[in-house]
Amino acid sequence: MTSRLERPKWRFWLPVIAASLGACSVAGEPTPDIQTARDQLAAGDPLAAQITLDRVMDEGTPRSELAALMGEAALANNDLVSARDWLGEGAFSPATQVHGLRMLAALEIREGDTQAATDALAAALEADPDDAALWVDIARFRFMLGAQAPAIAAAERALEQGPDHGPALLLWGQILHDREGEAIAADWLARALEKRPADQDIRLELAAMQLDAGDGDAAIATLDGVEGDYRDEARANLIRAVHATREGDLVAARDWLGRYMADARDTAAALLLSAVLDMAGGKHDGAAQTLANLADAQPDNRTIQELLAYALARAGSDEELVERYGAIAESPNGSPYLRILVARSYETLDQREEAASLLDSDSATASPLSIMVPGENSSASEFRGSIRSALLAGRYELAVGYGERYVRRFPNSAGPRGFMGDALLMAGEKRAARASYAEAAAIRHDWPLVLRRIAAQDEREASRQLLRSFVAANPSEMQAAALLADAYAAVGNWRLAAQLLDRAIAGGMGRVPWVLAARSLAAGQLGDSEAQLQFAIAAHDLKPMSPQATAALIAALPPDALAERAELTAKLDSISGS
């Protein structure tokens, strides 16, 4: 699950600020021209706003009355020099002081001066501690700094001060996405949209979440409900492009993507979707080139890794695939799907021993690392490395000690509590691990954390309940759906297990051997022998040395296939005994 709050460091400020202009704390009503400028900024037309404000200034309006809005317009036009001229001195009228200080904070963030941004927000808070828009800015600033718990507290304060304030409602929906899941967040935003049907930011975020949750028709209906044109037309076009791609309408998808790229030509999202469309149209060479550029820019992005590996395999570029991803596939960081693709390329290149070593094992054995000792001022990555190295070396108590220091160093973030839970779990302290994981989940509850929480449970029903609630809240997490299916199969609920496995397969897990093997077993239990054999063959073809796939194929063979059953049984005995 991708976080809705992990955004570039300043880009999210501009739409939030523009949308909140109508709720700024000002004394008295603005003049008609100033209100026009505010409306133009909120509509995403800063150039028109600047022209309007220039005219107002020519008519003799004091600079201090216009500085905040002029600075806002300059920021929206990416003119930081002009923004500094208008905002830098902090010379704002009493009616525009809070707004001006918020703009100054946004400028400082753009220029990378977090201390100056902190000072500006603190001054604004002193001027008006009840301004909902200000509390939204504070919350987003804290998220940017990694102070997640105080950020959530600030978002709660924003809602208290402005229960119908659009940016506060939007921010809380994004927080719910990270804490509770996309379904719950979408419900929240749908209710928020009922309060504010003209709020385009809420409408676009809701549509994106509905699309993430697999309800593309609802996403398009949400988009179509807007009155007039979108201020952020590019984002609306991207949502439509993704939906058309999922529906298999590649012509429409290309059309919507072209419209999106006219406004946002070089975004990673557009390039990724373009590559997917190229692959759907059989243009694997072009897709591989696009994905290679993305992979170079985001080397740790597993989705891009797997898509590039697939494109290279389909393009016949087996040598490049092995060269780029062979080492990763052999390491613990390689995904099962990546290992399958690399192994097949090894087979194509007639390097069968390398292929067998990948297909016969689920992951490479981790090599021991020297234990790194973190200092009191170590970075988050240094703490994580120290905890991992201690765990790999079996020094669990040492890892717990590092975890405690990590939490003290970064007390307001989910990550340290998750790592602390890992150390406690490996040390055998399951109850304490569960408590630490729960603290992390109160800030951000994603799929990797759910897996760790399941491992820390003493009762199977508690594990199943965690899975059920997560799958219900996050329908796009197909790994979770597949694992829940496995849990239902264990208690004999094969019909529900089959439904969940079908959902996982349709959602992208159709080339995961154990999922196909499990679906084969479910088909057998439900009396569908034809589907049982088809799924078993597909699983075995993907990973011939998989015990699950081999056992599923043995169970699916017709009664008269005695020779095949004997051969597979002997192979399964060999695999299980190795």
Coordinates of C-alpha atoms in Angstrom, one line a residue:
M1 CA 0.0 0.0 0.0
T2 CA 1.4 3.3 -1.2
S3 CA 1.3 6.1 1.4
R4 CA -0.8 9.1 0.4
L5 CA 1.4 11.3 2.6
E6 CA 4.7 10.4 1.0
R7 CA 4.8 13.3 -1.4
P8 CA 7.6 15.5 -2.8
K9 CA 8.7 17.9 -0.1
W10 CA 6.8 21.0 -1.3
R11 CA 4.5 20.1 -4.1
F12 CA 1.5 19.3 -1.9
W13 CA 1.5 22.8 -0.3
L14 CA 0.3 24.6 -3.4
P15 CA -3.1 23.0 -3.9
V16 CA -3.7 22.9 -0.2
I17 CA -2.9 26.5 0.2
A18 CA -5.0 27.5 -2.8
A19 CA -8.0 25.5 -1.7
S20 CA -7.8 27.0 1.8
L21 CA -7.8 30.6 0.7
G22 CA -11.5 30.9 1.2
A23 CA -11.1 29.9 4.8
C24 CA -8.2 32.2 5.8
S25 CA -8.7 34.1 9.0
V26 CA -9.1 37.7 7.9
A27 CA -10.7 40.7 9.6
G28 CA -13.6 42.0 7.5
E29 CA -14.5 41.3 3.9
P30 CA -11.9 41.7 1.1
T31 CA -12.6 44.2 -1.7
P32 CA -14.2 42.7 -4.8
D33 CA -10.9 42.8 -6.7
I34 CA -9.0 41.1 -3.9
Q35 CA -11.7 38.4 -3.7
T36 CA -11.4 38.0 -7.4
A37 CA -7.6 37.4 -7.0
R38 CA -8.2 34.9 -4.3
D39 CA -10.8 33.0 -6.5
Q40 CA -8.3 33.0 -9.3
L41 CA -5.6 31.5 -7.1
A42 CA -8.0 28.9 -5.8
A43 CA -8.9 28.0 -9.4
G44 CA -5.3 27.5 -10.3
D45 CA -4.7 30.6 -12.3
P46 CA -1.9 32.5 -10.6
L47 CA -1.0 34.6 -13.6
A48 CA -4.5 36.1 -13.7
A49 CA -4.4 36.6 -10.0
Q50 CA -1.1 38.5 -10.3
I51 CA -2.6 40.8 -13.0
T52 CA -5.6 41.5 -10.8
L53 CA -3.4 42.3 -7.8
D54 CA -1.1 44.5 -9.9
R55 CA -4.2 46.6 -10.8
V56 CA -5.3 46.7 -7.2
M57 CA -1.9 47.9 -6.1
D58 CA -1.9 50.6 -8.8
E59 CA -5.1 51.8 -7.3
G60 CA -3.3 52.6 -4.1
T61 CA -3.8 49.5 -1.9
P62 CA -1.0 49.2 0.7
R63 CA 1.7 46.7 0.0
S64 CA 1.1 45.0 3.3
E65 CA -2.5 44.2 2.3
L66 CA -1.4 42.4 -0.9
A67 CA 2.0 40.9 0.1
A68 CA 0.5 37.5 1.2
L69 CA -1.5 37.0 -2.0
M70 CA 1.3 38.3 -4.3
G71 CA 3.7 35.9 -2.6
E72 CA 1.2 33.1 -3.1
A73 CA 0.9 33.9 -6.8
A74 CA 4.6 34.0 -7.2
L75 CA 5.0 30.6 -5.5
A76 CA 2.4 29.1 -7.8
N77 CA 4.3 30.6 -10.8
N78 CA 7.6 29.0 -9.4
D79 CA 9.0 32.5 -9.2
L80 CA 10.9 32.2 -5.9
V81 CA 12.8 35.5 -6.3
S82 CA 9.6 37.4 -6.5
A83 CA 8.0 35.4 -3.7
R84 CA 11.0 36.2 -1.5
D85 CA 10.5 39.9 -2.3
W86 CA 6.9 39.9 -1.2
L87 CA 7.1 37.5 1.7
G88 CA 10.7 37.7 3.1
E89 CA 10.3 40.8 5.3
G90 CA 7.1 39.4 6.9
A91 CA 5.4 42.8 6.4
F92 CA 1.8 41.7 6.4
S93 CA -1.3 43.6 7.5
P94 CA -3.1 42.3 10.6
A95 CA -5.8 40.8 8.5
T96 CA -3.4 38.9 6.3
Q97 CA -0.7 38.0 8.8
V98 CA -1.5 34.3 9.3
H99 CA -1.9 33.8 5.6
G100 CA 1.4 35.6 4.8
L101 CA 3.3 33.6 7.4
R102 CA 1.9 30.4 5.9
M103 CA 3.1 31.5 2.5
L104 CA 6.5 32.4 4.0
A105 CA 6.7 28.9 5.5
A106 CA 5.9 27.4 2.1
L107 CA 8.7 29.4 0.5
E108 CA 11.2 28.3 3.1
I109 CA 10.3 24.7 2.5
R110 CA 10.7 25.2 -1.2
E111 CA 14.2 26.6 -0.5
G112 CA 15.1 23.8 2.0
D113 CA 15.3 25.9 5.1
T114 CA 13.2 23.8 7.6
Q115 CA 14.2 26.0 10.6
A116 CA 13.0 29.1 8.9
A117 CA 9.8 27.3 8.0
T118 CA 9.4 26.2 11.6
D119 CA 9.8 29.8 12.8
A120 CA 7.3 31.1 10.3
L121 CA 4.7 28.5 11.3
A122 CA 5.3 29.2 15.0
A123 CA 4.8 32.9 14.5
A124 CA 1.5 32.2 12.6
L125 CA 0.4 29.9 15.4
E126 CA 1.0 32.6 18.0
A127 CA -1.0 35.0 15.9
D128 CA -4.0 32.7 15.5
P129 CA -3.9 29.2 17.2
D130 CA -7.4 28.4 15.9
D131 CA -6.8 28.6 12.2
A132 CA -7.7 25.3 10.6
A133 CA -5.6 26.0 7.4
L134 CA -2.6 26.7 9.5
W135 CA -3.0 23.4 11.4
V136 CA -3.1 21.6 8.0
D137 CA 0.1 23.2 7.0
I138 CA 1.7 22.3 10.4
A139 CA 0.6 18.7 10.0
R140 CA 2.0 18.3 6.4
F141 CA 5.2 20.0 7.5
R142 CA 5.6 17.5 10.4
F143 CA 4.9 14.6 8.0
M144 CA 7.6 15.9 5.7
L145 CA 10.0 15.9 8.7
G146 CA 9.1 12.3 9.7
A147 CA 7.3 13.4 12.9
Q148 CA 4.3 11.3 12.2
A149 CA 2.6 11.2 15.6
P150 CA 2.7 15.0 16.1
A151 CA 1.5 15.4 12.5
I152 CA -1.6 13.3 13.2
A153 CA -2.2 15.3 16.3
A154 CA -2.0 18.5 14.2
A155 CA -4.4 17.0 11.6
E156 CA -6.9 16.3 14.4
R157 CA -6.6 19.9 15.6
A158 CA -7.3 21.1 12.1
L159 CA -10.5 19.1 12.0
E160 CA -11.5 20.4 15.4
Q161 CA -11.1 24.0 14.2
G162 CA -12.6 23.4 10.8
P163 CA -14.9 20.3 10.7
D164 CA -15.9 21.3 7.1
H165 CA -12.5 22.7 6.1
G166 CA -11.7 21.0 2.7
P167 CA -7.9 20.6 3.2
A168 CA -8.4 19.2 6.7
L169 CA -10.9 16.7 5.4
L170 CA -8.6 15.7 2.6
L171 CA -5.6 15.3 4.9
W172 CA -7.5 13.1 7.3
G173 CA -8.6 10.9 4.4
Q174 CA -5.0 10.4 3.5
I175 CA -4.1 9.6 7.1
L176 CA -6.9 7.1 7.2
H177 CA -5.5 5.5 4.0
D178 CA -2.2 4.9 5.8
R179 CA -3.7 3.8 9.1
E180 CA -7.0 2.0 8.3
G181 CA -6.9 1.2 4.6
E182 CA -8.1 2.5 1.3
A183 CA -11.8 1.4 1.7
I184 CA -12.2 3.2 5.0
A185 CA -10.4 6.3 3.6
A186 CA -12.6 6.3 0.5
D187 CA -15.8 6.2 2.7
W188 CA -14.5 9.2 4.7
L189 CA -13.7 11.1 1.5
A190 CA -17.1 10.2 0.0
R191 CA -18.8 11.7 3.1
A192 CA -16.5 14.7 2.9
L193 CA -17.5 15.2 -0.8
E194 CA -21.1 15.3 0.3
K195 CA -20.3 18.2 2.5
R196 CA -18.1 19.9 -0.2
P197 CA -19.3 18.8 -3.6
A198 CA -17.4 21.5 -5.3
D199 CA -14.0 20.6 -3.7
Q200 CA -12.0 19.2 -6.6
D201 CA -9.0 18.1 -4.5
I202 CA -11.3 15.8 -2.4
R203 CA -13.0 14.6 -5.5
L204 CA -9.8 13.7 -7.3
E205 CA -8.3 12.0 -4.2
L206 CA -11.5 10.0 -3.7
A207 CA -11.5 8.9 -7.4
A208 CA -7.8 7.8 -7.0
M209 CA -8.6 5.8 -3.9
Q210 CA -11.6 4.1 -5.5
L211 CA -9.4 3.2 -8.5
D212 CA -6.8 1.8 -6.1
A213 CA -9.4 -0.2 -4.4
G214 CA -10.4 -1.8 -7.7
D215 CA -13.7 0.1 -8.2
G216 CA -13.0 1.8 -11.5
D217 CA -16.6 2.5 -12.3
A218 CA -17.0 4.4 -9.0
A219 CA -13.9 6.3 -9.7
I220 CA -15.1 7.4 -13.2
A221 CA -18.5 8.3 -11.7
T222 CA -16.8 10.5 -9.1
L223 CA -14.8 12.2 -11.8
D224 CA -17.8 12.8 -13.9
G225 CA -19.7 14.5 -11.0
V226 CA -17.6 17.6 -11.2
E227 CA -19.1 20.9 -12.3
G228 CA -17.1 22.7 -14.9
D229 CA -13.4 21.9 -15.7
Y230 CA -10.9 20.5 -13.3
R231 CA -8.2 22.8 -12.0
D232 CA -5.9 19.7 -12.0
E233 CA -7.1 18.3 -15.3
A234 CA -3.9 16.3 -15.7
R235 CA -4.6 14.1 -12.7
A236 CA -8.2 13.5 -13.8
N237 CA -6.9 12.4 -17.2
L238 CA -4.3 10.0 -15.6
I239 CA -7.1 8.3 -13.5
R240 CA -9.1 7.8 -16.7
A241 CA -6.1 6.4 -18.5
V242 CA -5.4 3.9 -15.7
H243 CA -9.0 2.8 -15.7
A244 CA -9.1 2.4 -19.4
T245 CA -6.0 0.3 -19.3
R246 CA -7.5 -2.0 -16.7
E247 CA -10.6 -2.3 -18.8
G248 CA -8.5 -3.3 -21.8
D249 CA -9.5 -0.3 -23.9
L250 CA -5.9 0.5 -25.0
V251 CA -7.0 3.1 -27.6
A252 CA -8.9 5.2 -25.0
A253 CA -6.0 4.7 -22.5
R254 CA -3.5 6.1 -25.0
D255 CA -5.8 9.0 -25.6
W256 CA -6.2 9.9 -22.0
L257 CA -2.5 9.3 -21.3
G258 CA -1.6 11.7 -24.2
R259 CA -3.8 14.4 -22.7
Y260 CA -2.1 13.8 -19.3
M261 CA 1.4 13.9 -20.7
A262 CA 0.6 17.2 -22.5
D263 CA 0.6 18.8 -19.0
A264 CA 2.9 16.4 -17.1
R265 CA 5.2 15.0 -19.7
D266 CA 8.0 13.6 -17.6
T267 CA 6.2 12.2 -14.5
A268 CA 7.1 8.7 -13.4
A269 CA 3.4 7.7 -13.3
A270 CA 2.9 8.7 -17.0
L271 CA 6.1 6.9 -18.1
L272 CA 5.1 3.7 -16.1
L273 CA 1.6 3.7 -17.6
S274 CA 3.1 4.3 -21.1
A275 CA 5.3 1.3 -20.6
V276 CA 2.4 -0.9 -19.5
L277 CA 0.5 0.2 -22.6
D278 CA 3.5 -0.6 -24.8
M279 CA 3.6 -4.1 -23.4
A280 CA -0.1 -4.6 -23.8
G281 CA 0.4 -3.7 -27.5
G282 CA 3.4 -6.0 -27.9
K283 CA 6.0 -3.3 -28.0
H284 CA 8.3 -4.8 -25.4
D285 CA 11.5 -3.2 -26.6
G286 CA 10.0 0.3 -26.2
A287 CA 8.6 -0.6 -22.8
A288 CA 11.9 -2.0 -21.7
Q289 CA 13.7 1.2 -22.6
T290 CA 11.2 3.4 -20.7
L291 CA 11.3 1.1 -17.7
A292 CA 15.1 1.0 -17.7
N293 CA 15.2 4.7 -17.3
L294 CA 12.7 4.5 -14.5
A295 CA 14.6 1.7 -12.8
D296 CA 17.9 3.7 -13.0
A297 CA 16.1 6.6 -11.2
Q298 CA 14.3 4.3 -8.7
P299 CA 16.6 1.3 -8.2
D300 CA 14.8 0.0 -5.1
N301 CA 11.3 0.1 -6.6
R302 CA 10.2 -3.6 -6.8
T303 CA 7.3 -3.0 -9.1
I304 CA 9.5 -1.3 -11.7
Q305 CA 12.1 -4.1 -11.3
E306 CA 9.5 -6.8 -12.0
L307 CA 8.0 -4.9 -15.0
L308 CA 11.4 -4.3 -16.5
A309 CA 12.4 -7.9 -16.1
Y310 CA 9.1 -9.0 -17.7
A311 CA 9.6 -6.6 -20.6
L312 CA 13.2 -7.7 -21.2
A313 CA 12.1 -11.4 -21.1
R314 CA 9.4 -10.8 -23.7
A315 CA 11.7 -8.7 -25.8
G316 CA 14.2 -11.6 -25.9
S317 CA 16.9 -9.6 -24.0
D318 CA 17.8 -12.4 -21.7
E319 CA 21.5 -11.4 -21.4
E320 CA 20.5 -7.9 -20.3
L321 CA 18.0 -9.3 -17.8
V322 CA 20.5 -11.6 -16.2
E323 CA 23.1 -8.9 -16.1
R324 CA 20.8 -6.4 -14.5
Y325 CA 18.9 -8.6 -12.1
G326 CA 20.8 -11.8 -11.7
A327 CA 22.5 -10.8 -8.4
I328 CA 19.3 -9.3 -7.0
A329 CA 17.3 -12.5 -7.8
E330 CA 19.8 -14.6 -6.0
S331 CA 19.7 -12.4 -2.9
P332 CA 17.1 -12.3 -0.1
N333 CA 15.8 -9.1 -1.7
G334 CA 14.7 -10.7 -4.9
S335 CA 11.0 -11.4 -5.2
P336 CA 9.7 -14.8 -6.2
Y337 CA 8.5 -13.5 -9.5
L338 CA 11.8 -11.9 -10.3
R339 CA 13.6 -15.2 -9.5
I340 CA 11.3 -17.0 -12.0
L341 CA 12.0 -14.5 -14.8
V342 CA 15.7 -14.6 -14.2
A343 CA 15.7 -18.4 -14.0
R344 CA 13.9 -18.6 -17.3
S345 CA 16.5 -16.3 -18.9
Y346 CA 19.3 -18.5 -17.6
E347 CA 17.5 -21.5 -19.2
T348 CA 17.2 -19.7 -22.5
L349 CA 21.0 -18.9 -22.3
D350 CA 21.6 -22.6 -21.6
Q351 CA 22.9 -21.9 -18.1
R352 CA 20.8 -24.6 -16.5
E353 CA 22.6 -24.9 -13.2
E354 CA 22.0 -21.2 -12.4
A355 CA 18.4 -21.6 -13.4
A356 CA 18.0 -24.6 -11.1
S357 CA 19.5 -22.9 -8.1
L358 CA 16.9 -20.1 -8.4
L359 CA 13.9 -22.4 -9.1
D360 CA 14.8 -24.8 -6.3
S361 CA 15.0 -22.3 -3.5
D362 CA 12.7 -19.5 -2.4
S363 CA 15.5 -17.2 -1.5
A364 CA 19.2 -17.1 -1.1
T365 CA 20.8 -17.6 2.3
A366 CA 21.6 -14.4 3.9
S367 CA 25.3 -14.0 4.6
P368 CA 26.3 -12.8 8.0
L369 CA 27.1 -9.1 8.4
S370 CA 29.4 -7.4 10.8
I371 CA 27.3 -5.8 13.5
M372 CA 27.3 -2.0 13.1
V373 CA 27.0 0.0 16.4
P374 CA 24.8 3.0 16.0
G375 CA 25.7 6.3 17.7
E376 CA 23.3 8.5 19.6
N377 CA 22.9 10.8 16.6
S378 CA 22.8 8.0 13.9
S379 CA 20.5 8.3 11.0
A380 CA 17.4 6.2 10.7
S381 CA 19.1 4.0 8.0
E382 CA 22.1 3.5 10.3
F383 CA 19.8 2.3 13.1
R384 CA 18.0 -0.1 10.8
G385 CA 21.2 -1.5 9.5
S386 CA 22.5 -2.1 13.0
I387 CA 19.3 -3.9 14.1
R388 CA 19.3 -6.0 11.0
S389 CA 22.9 -7.0 11.4
A390 CA 22.4 -7.9 15.0
L391 CA 19.4 -10.0 14.1
L392 CA 21.3 -11.8 11.4
A393 CA 24.1 -12.6 13.8
G394 CA 21.6 -14.0 16.3
R395 CA 22.3 -11.2 18.8
Y396 CA 18.7 -10.6 19.7
E397 CA 19.1 -8.8 23.0
L398 CA 21.6 -6.5 21.4
A399 CA 19.0 -5.9 18.6
V400 CA 16.4 -5.0 21.3
G401 CA 18.8 -2.5 22.8
Y402 CA 19.4 -0.9 19.4
G403 CA 15.6 -0.8 18.9
E404 CA 15.1 1.0 22.1
R405 CA 17.7 3.6 21.1
Y406 CA 16.1 3.9 17.7
V407 CA 12.7 4.7 19.3
R408 CA 14.2 7.2 21.6
R409 CA 16.0 8.9 18.7
F410 CA 12.9 9.0 16.5
P411 CA 9.9 8.9 19.0
N412 CA 7.3 10.2 16.6
S413 CA 7.6 7.8 13.7
A414 CA 6.1 4.4 12.9
G415 CA 9.3 2.8 11.5
P416 CA 11.3 2.6 14.8
R417 CA 8.4 1.0 16.6
G418 CA 8.2 -1.6 13.8
F419 CA 11.9 -2.4 14.0
M420 CA 11.6 -2.6 17.8
G421 CA 8.8 -5.1 17.4
D422 CA 11.0 -7.2 15.0
A423 CA 13.8 -7.3 17.6
L424 CA 11.4 -8.3 20.4
L425 CA 9.8 -10.9 18.3
M426 CA 13.1 -12.6 17.4
A427 CA 14.0 -12.4 21.1
G428 CA 10.9 -14.4 21.9
E429 CA 9.0 -11.5 23.6
K430 CA 5.8 -11.8 21.6
R431 CA 3.6 -9.8 23.9
A432 CA 6.0 -6.9 23.9
A433 CA 6.4 -7.2 20.1
R434 CA 2.6 -7.1 19.6
A435 CA 2.5 -3.9 21.7
S436 CA 5.3 -2.3 19.7
Y437 CA 3.7 -3.3 16.4
A438 CA 0.3 -1.9 17.6
E439 CA 2.0 1.5 18.3
A440 CA 3.4 1.5 14.8
A441 CA 0.0 0.5 13.3
A442 CA -1.6 3.5 15.0
I443 CA 0.5 5.7 12.7
R444 CA 0.8 3.6 9.5
H445 CA -0.7 0.1 9.0
D446 CA 0.7 -1.4 5.8
W447 CA 1.0 -4.9 4.5
P448 CA 4.6 -5.6 5.7
L449 CA 3.6 -4.6 9.2
V450 CA 0.5 -6.8 9.1
L451 CA 2.7 -9.8 8.2
R452 CA 4.9 -9.1 11.2
R453 CA 1.9 -8.6 13.5
I454 CA 0.6 -12.0 12.3
A455 CA 3.9 -13.6 13.2
A456 CA 3.7 -12.2 16.7
Q457 CA 0.3 -13.7 17.5
D458 CA -0.2 -16.7 19.8
E459 CA -3.7 -17.6 18.5
R460 CA -4.6 -18.5 14.9
E461 CA -7.9 -16.8 15.2
A462 CA -6.2 -13.5 16.1
S463 CA -4.1 -13.9 13.0
R464 CA -7.1 -14.6 10.9
Q465 CA -8.9 -11.5 12.3
L466 CA -5.9 -9.3 11.5
L467 CA -6.0 -10.6 7.9
R468 CA -9.8 -10.3 7.6
S469 CA -9.8 -6.7 8.7
F470 CA -6.9 -5.7 6.6
V471 CA -8.3 -7.3 3.4
A472 CA -11.6 -5.7 4.0
A473 CA -10.0 -2.2 4.3
N474 CA -7.4 -2.8 1.5
P475 CA -9.0 -4.7 -1.3
S476 CA -6.1 -3.9 -3.6
E477 CA -3.6 -5.9 -1.5
M478 CA -3.6 -9.1 -3.4
Q479 CA -1.0 -10.8 -1.3
A480 CA -3.2 -10.3 1.8
A481 CA -6.2 -11.8 -0.1
A482 CA -4.1 -14.8 -1.1
L483 CA -2.9 -15.4 2.5
L484 CA -6.4 -15.0 3.9
A485 CA -7.5 -17.6 1.4
D486 CA -4.9 -19.9 2.8
A487 CA -6.2 -19.3 6.3
Y488 CA -9.8 -20.1 5.2
A489 CA -8.6 -23.3 3.4
A490 CA -6.9 -24.4 6.7
V491 CA -10.3 -24.4 8.4
G492 CA -12.1 -26.0 5.4
N493 CA -13.9 -23.0 4.0
W494 CA -12.9 -23.8 0.4
R495 CA -15.6 -21.7 -1.3
L496 CA -14.4 -18.5 0.3
A497 CA -10.8 -19.5 -0.2
A498 CA -11.4 -20.0 -3.9
Q499 CA -13.1 -16.6 -4.2
L500 CA -10.2 -14.8 -2.6
L501 CA -7.7 -16.8 -4.7
D502 CA -9.6 -15.8 -7.8
R503 CA -9.4 -12.2 -6.8
A504 CA -5.7 -12.4 -6.1
I505 CA -5.0 -14.1 -9.5
A506 CA -7.1 -11.5 -11.3
G507 CA -5.2 -8.8 -9.4
G508 CA -1.7 -9.8 -10.5
M509 CA -0.8 -13.0 -8.7
G510 CA -1.5 -15.3 -11.7
R511 CA 2.1 -16.2 -12.0
V512 CA 2.8 -17.0 -8.4
P513 CA 3.2 -20.8 -8.1
W514 CA 1.9 -21.3 -4.6
V515 CA -1.2 -19.3 -5.3
L516 CA -2.0 -21.3 -8.4
A517 CA -1.3 -24.5 -6.5
A518 CA -3.7 -23.4 -3.7
R519 CA -6.4 -22.6 -6.2
S520 CA -6.0 -26.1 -7.7
L521 CA -6.5 -27.7 -4.3
A522 CA -9.6 -25.5 -3.8
A523 CA -11.0 -26.5 -7.1
G524 CA -10.5 -30.1 -6.2
Q525 CA -12.3 -29.6 -2.9
L526 CA -15.2 -28.0 -4.7
G527 CA -15.5 -30.8 -7.2
D528 CA -14.2 -29.0 -10.3
S529 CA -11.6 -31.6 -11.5
E530 CA -11.0 -29.8 -14.8
A531 CA -10.1 -26.5 -13.2
Q532 CA -8.0 -28.4 -10.6
L533 CA -5.8 -29.9 -13.3
Q534 CA -5.5 -26.6 -15.2
F535 CA -4.3 -24.7 -12.2
A536 CA -2.0 -27.5 -11.1
I537 CA -0.3 -27.6 -14.5
A538 CA 0.1 -23.8 -14.6
A539 CA 1.7 -23.9 -11.1
H540 CA 4.1 -26.7 -12.0
D541 CA 5.1 -25.1 -15.3
L542 CA 6.1 -21.9 -13.5
K543 CA 8.1 -23.8 -10.8
P544 CA 8.7 -27.5 -11.5
M545 CA 10.7 -28.0 -8.3
S546 CA 8.1 -26.4 -6.0
P547 CA 6.7 -28.9 -3.4
Q548 CA 3.3 -27.2 -3.4
A549 CA 3.0 -27.2 -7.2
T550 CA 4.2 -30.8 -7.4
A551 CA 1.8 -32.0 -4.7
A552 CA -1.1 -30.1 -6.3
L553 CA -0.4 -31.8 -9.7
I554 CA -0.3 -35.2 -8.1
A555 CA -3.7 -34.6 -6.5
A556 CA -5.1 -33.3 -9.8
L557 CA -4.0 -36.2 -12.0
P558 CA -6.8 -38.5 -13.3
P559 CA -6.9 -41.9 -11.6
D560 CA -5.5 -43.7 -14.6
A561 CA -2.3 -41.5 -14.8
L562 CA -0.4 -44.1 -12.7
A563 CA 3.0 -43.6 -14.3
E564 CA 2.9 -39.8 -14.1
R565 CA 1.8 -40.0 -10.5
A566 CA 4.6 -42.3 -9.6
E567 CA 7.2 -40.1 -11.2
L568 CA 5.9 -37.0 -9.5
T569 CA 5.6 -38.7 -6.2
A570 CA 9.3 -39.8 -6.4
K571 CA 10.2 -36.2 -7.3
L572 CA 8.2 -34.8 -4.4
D573 CA 10.0 -37.2 -2.0
S574 CA 13.3 -36.1 -3.4
I575 CA 12.4 -32.4 -3.0
S576 CA 11.1 -32.8 0.5
G577 CA 14.1 -34.8 1.6
S578 CA 16.7 -32.4 0.1

